[in-house]
């Protein structure tokens, strides 16, 4: 499949990529973010029920929306360390950026747990890409980083995200309360263990640049997890 050529970065997380037959997850360089900016400018959440309430605040009016989005990613890059990291990936289909997929680890060396966050532009929805990009980032987490489990949280009315979790073998893990645009909202929690992931592990997903990224994340070896 056509992909966007990338020049190697001196910062290893930006060189990580995950390729599937349908799409690629590419480390979110400024060049890729710039190419994705028109999608953010149009808005990826425009009508209720609101799918997320992220600190990057994609609900703001422009140009505050795009500024907040960029600042959030730049700030997240700077916070990467042993106790917390967030890897940002641009989702690329047929050479075009269509959304983002993030992978978050908190005290990963101790717990081996990751969480995910993602969004797609409105024109890219309804094509099965949400499931494919989640499978791609889970392959990175379990196969590349040695994760023990993956958690997911979605508002109870975010049916697309909840369906993806269920289809990929996550098990219900209770409910929690959060806020959404300043109002209380209920969330559904999901948990996927390494053992359940292995039952559906794919052999057509390729990882690139992971080994060089491990020291940045405080991971000595994926086998440690």
Short mmCIF file of C-alpha atoms in Angstrom, two decimals:
data_model
loop_
_atom_site.label_atom_id
_atom_site.label_comp_id
_atom_site.label_asym_id
_atom_site.label_seq_id
_atom_site.Cartn_x
_atom_site.Cartn_y
_atom_site.Cartn_z
CA UNK A 1 0.00 0.00 0.00
CA UNK A 2 1.33 3.53 -0.67
CA UNK A 3 2.82 5.21 2.37
CA UNK A 4 4.33 8.55 3.25
CA UNK A 5 8.13 8.55 3.13
CA UNK A 6 9.78 9.67 6.35
CA UNK A 7 13.28 10.89 7.10
CA UNK A 8 14.81 9.26 10.17
CA UNK A 9 14.58 11.39 13.30
CA UNK A 10 17.24 11.59 16.02
CA UNK A 11 14.38 10.98 18.50
CA UNK A 12 13.54 7.23 18.37
CA UNK A 13 9.78 7.43 19.20
CA UNK A 14 9.25 9.38 15.98
CA UNK A 15 10.80 6.53 13.95
CA UNK A 16 8.46 3.83 15.24
CA UNK A 17 5.94 2.59 12.71
CA UNK A 18 3.38 -0.18 12.52
CA UNK A 19 2.25 -1.49 9.13
CA UNK A 20 -0.87 -3.57 8.45
CA UNK A 21 -2.40 -4.50 5.08
CA UNK A 22 -4.88 -1.62 5.48
CA UNK A 23 -2.94 1.18 7.14
CA UNK A 24 0.23 2.42 8.80
CA UNK A 25 0.80 4.05 12.16
CA UNK A 26 3.68 6.52 11.79
CA UNK A 27 5.41 8.41 14.58
CA UNK A 28 3.76 11.84 14.66
CA UNK A 29 6.44 14.15 13.29
CA UNK A 30 5.65 17.83 12.81
CA UNK A 31 5.49 17.23 9.06
CA UNK A 32 2.76 14.61 9.50
CA UNK A 33 0.90 16.76 12.01
CA UNK A 34 0.91 19.61 9.51
CA UNK A 35 -0.61 17.32 6.89
CA UNK A 36 -3.29 16.23 9.38
CA UNK A 37 -4.08 19.80 10.43
CA UNK A 38 -6.85 20.35 7.82
CA UNK A 39 -8.77 17.43 9.34
CA UNK A 40 -8.45 18.91 12.81
CA UNK A 41 -9.48 22.30 11.44
CA UNK A 42 -12.69 20.82 10.00
CA UNK A 43 -13.46 19.14 13.33
CA UNK A 44 -13.54 15.46 14.23
CA UNK A 45 -16.31 15.76 16.84
CA UNK A 46 -19.09 18.06 15.73
CA UNK A 47 -22.34 16.58 17.11
CA UNK A 48 -23.35 14.73 20.28
CA UNK A 49 -22.92 12.22 21.73
CA UNK A 50 -19.37 13.55 22.14
CA UNK A 51 -16.93 10.61 21.83
CA UNK A 52 -14.20 12.00 24.07
CA UNK A 53 -13.16 14.90 26.28
CA UNK A 54 -9.46 15.05 25.64
CA UNK A 55 -7.11 17.70 27.07
CA UNK A 56 -6.18 18.65 23.50
CA UNK A 57 -9.79 19.87 23.27
CA UNK A 58 -10.73 19.20 19.67
CA UNK A 59 -14.08 20.87 20.44
CA UNK A 60 -12.69 24.41 20.59
CA UNK A 61 -13.27 26.92 17.82
CA UNK A 62 -10.46 27.59 15.35
CA UNK A 63 -7.74 28.65 15.54
CA UNK A 64 -7.69 27.75 19.26
CA UNK A 65 -8.58 24.15 18.40
CA UNK A 66 -5.58 23.51 16.19
CA UNK A 67 -3.23 25.41 18.50
CA UNK A 68 -4.42 23.40 21.52
CA UNK A 69 -4.09 20.17 19.55
CA UNK A 70 -0.51 20.91 18.54
CA UNK A 71 0.49 22.13 22.01
CA UNK A 72 -0.95 18.99 23.58
CA UNK A 73 1.13 16.71 21.38
CA UNK A 74 4.30 18.76 21.82
CA UNK A 75 3.82 18.77 25.61
CA UNK A 76 3.22 15.02 25.59
CA UNK A 77 6.49 14.40 23.79
CA UNK A 78 8.39 16.34 26.46
CA UNK A 79 6.91 14.29 29.32
CA UNK A 80 8.12 10.91 28.08
CA UNK A 81 10.09 9.02 30.74
CA UNK A 82 10.21 5.83 32.79
CA UNK A 83 7.11 6.65 34.86
CA UNK A 84 4.93 8.01 32.04
CA UNK A 85 4.98 8.01 28.28
CA UNK A 86 2.55 8.64 25.46
CA UNK A 87 3.40 7.65 21.91
CA UNK A 88 1.56 9.59 19.21
CA UNK A 89 0.95 8.03 15.81
CA UNK A 90 -0.62 9.45 12.68
CA UNK A 91 -2.88 6.92 10.92
CA UNK A 92 -2.04 6.80 7.21
CA UNK A 93 -4.20 5.10 4.57
CA UNK A 94 -3.11 5.05 0.91
CA UNK A 95 -0.57 7.76 1.63
CA UNK A 96 -3.02 10.13 3.32
CA UNK A 97 -3.22 10.99 7.06
CA UNK A 98 -6.73 10.25 8.34
CA UNK A 99 -6.48 10.29 12.15
CA UNK A 100 -4.40 9.52 15.21
CA UNK A 101 -3.73 6.54 17.46
CA UNK A 102 -1.97 7.03 20.80
CA UNK A 103 -0.48 4.51 23.22
CA UNK A 104 -0.01 5.45 26.89
CA UNK A 105 2.02 3.73 29.61
CA UNK A 106 2.05 4.70 33.31
CA UNK A 107 4.72 3.01 35.47
CA UNK A 108 4.96 0.49 32.66
CA UNK A 109 8.07 -1.20 34.05
CA UNK A 110 6.08 -2.11 37.17
CA UNK A 111 2.61 -2.84 35.82
CA UNK A 112 3.07 -3.58 32.11
CA UNK A 113 -0.29 -1.93 31.36
CA UNK A 114 -1.11 0.32 28.42
CA UNK A 115 -4.14 2.38 27.46
CA UNK A 116 -5.11 3.71 24.05
CA UNK A 117 -6.72 6.82 22.61
CA UNK A 118 -7.68 7.38 18.98
CA UNK A 119 -9.77 9.37 16.55
CA UNK A 120 -10.53 9.36 12.84
CA UNK A 121 -11.58 12.15 10.54
CA UNK A 122 -15.25 12.04 9.63
CA UNK A 123 -14.61 10.89 6.05
CA UNK A 124 -12.54 7.90 7.23
CA UNK A 125 -15.19 6.38 9.49
CA UNK A 126 -17.34 3.37 8.74
CA UNK A 127 -14.58 1.49 6.88
CA UNK A 128 -13.30 -0.75 9.67
CA UNK A 129 -10.25 1.43 10.26
CA UNK A 130 -10.99 1.92 13.97
CA UNK A 131 -10.64 -1.79 14.61
CA UNK A 132 -7.60 -2.11 12.36
CA UNK A 133 -5.68 0.74 14.02
CA UNK A 134 -6.47 -0.65 17.49
CA UNK A 135 -5.15 -4.05 16.41
CA UNK A 136 -2.02 -2.36 15.07
CA UNK A 137 -1.28 -0.48 18.28
CA UNK A 138 -2.04 -3.56 20.41
CA UNK A 139 0.49 -5.50 18.35
CA UNK A 140 3.04 -2.82 19.15
CA UNK A 141 2.14 -2.95 22.84
CA UNK A 142 2.17 -6.71 23.32
CA UNK A 143 4.64 -7.91 20.71
CA UNK A 144 6.96 -4.90 20.58
CA UNK A 145 6.91 -3.58 24.16
CA UNK A 146 5.99 -6.73 26.08
CA UNK A 147 2.80 -5.41 27.66
CA UNK A 148 0.91 -7.60 30.12
CA UNK A 149 -2.49 -6.05 29.57
CA UNK A 150 -4.27 -3.25 27.77
CA UNK A 151 -7.06 -1.12 29.20
CA UNK A 152 -9.66 0.87 27.33
CA UNK A 153 -12.25 3.37 28.56
CA UNK A 154 -15.12 4.83 26.54
CA UNK A 155 -18.28 6.72 27.34
CA UNK A 156 -21.22 4.32 27.46
CA UNK A 157 -22.73 5.97 24.38
CA UNK A 158 -19.49 5.78 22.36
CA UNK A 159 -20.77 2.65 20.65
CA UNK A 160 -18.03 2.50 18.01
CA UNK A 161 -15.20 2.33 20.57
CA UNK A 162 -17.03 -0.14 22.78
CA UNK A 163 -17.79 -2.41 19.82
CA UNK A 164 -14.12 -2.44 18.83
CA UNK A 165 -13.05 -3.40 22.36
CA UNK A 166 -15.58 -6.22 22.50
CA UNK A 167 -14.65 -7.52 19.04
CA UNK A 168 -10.94 -7.64 19.93
CA UNK A 169 -11.46 -9.77 23.02
CA UNK A 170 -11.44 -7.16 25.78
CA UNK A 171 -13.47 -8.14 28.83
CA UNK A 172 -15.79 -5.72 30.68
CA UNK A 173 -13.95 -4.23 33.65
CA UNK A 174 -16.59 -2.14 35.43
CA UNK A 175 -17.77 1.42 35.00
CA UNK A 176 -16.46 4.77 36.13
CA UNK A 177 -17.57 8.39 36.20
CA UNK A 178 -15.86 11.24 34.40
CA UNK A 179 -16.73 14.61 32.93
CA UNK A 180 -17.58 15.48 29.35
CA UNK A 181 -17.59 19.11 28.38
CA UNK A 182 -18.03 20.00 32.04
CA UNK A 183 -20.88 17.58 32.78
CA UNK A 184 -20.86 14.19 34.54
CA UNK A 185 -20.78 11.15 32.26
CA UNK A 186 -20.52 7.39 32.73
CA UNK A 187 -17.72 5.39 31.17
CA UNK A 188 -17.43 1.71 30.36
CA UNK A 189 -14.09 0.11 31.17
CA UNK A 190 -12.46 -2.78 29.31
CA UNK A 191 -9.42 -5.01 29.91
CA UNK A 192 -7.45 -7.21 27.51
CA UNK A 193 -4.86 -9.60 28.96
CA UNK A 194 -1.82 -10.80 27.09
CA UNK A 195 -3.21 -14.34 27.13
CA UNK A 196 -6.45 -13.27 25.40
CA UNK A 197 -4.54 -11.13 22.90
CA UNK A 198 -2.35 -14.10 21.96
CA UNK A 199 -5.42 -16.10 20.97
CA UNK A 200 -6.12 -13.65 18.16
CA UNK A 201 -2.56 -12.53 17.41
CA UNK A 202 -2.07 -11.61 13.76
CA UNK A 203 0.92 -12.51 11.61
CA UNK A 204 0.49 -9.76 9.03
CA UNK A 205 1.48 -6.75 11.15
CA UNK A 206 5.03 -5.39 10.90
CA UNK A 207 6.89 -3.33 13.50
CA UNK A 208 9.72 -0.95 12.61
CA UNK A 209 12.07 1.00 14.88
CA UNK A 210 10.85 -0.44 18.17
CA UNK A 211 14.19 -1.65 19.55
CA UNK A 212 15.76 1.82 19.40
CA UNK A 213 12.71 3.27 21.18
CA UNK A 214 12.80 0.96 24.22
CA UNK A 215 15.48 2.86 26.22
CA UNK A 216 13.52 6.10 25.81
CA UNK A 217 10.54 4.43 27.49
CA UNK A 218 12.62 2.83 30.25
CA UNK A 219 12.09 -0.69 28.90
CA UNK A 220 15.19 -2.87 29.19
CA UNK A 221 13.70 -5.68 27.11
CA UNK A 222 10.17 -6.68 26.12
CA UNK A 223 10.81 -10.01 27.86
CA UNK A 224 10.90 -8.13 31.19
CA UNK A 225 7.11 -7.92 30.96
#
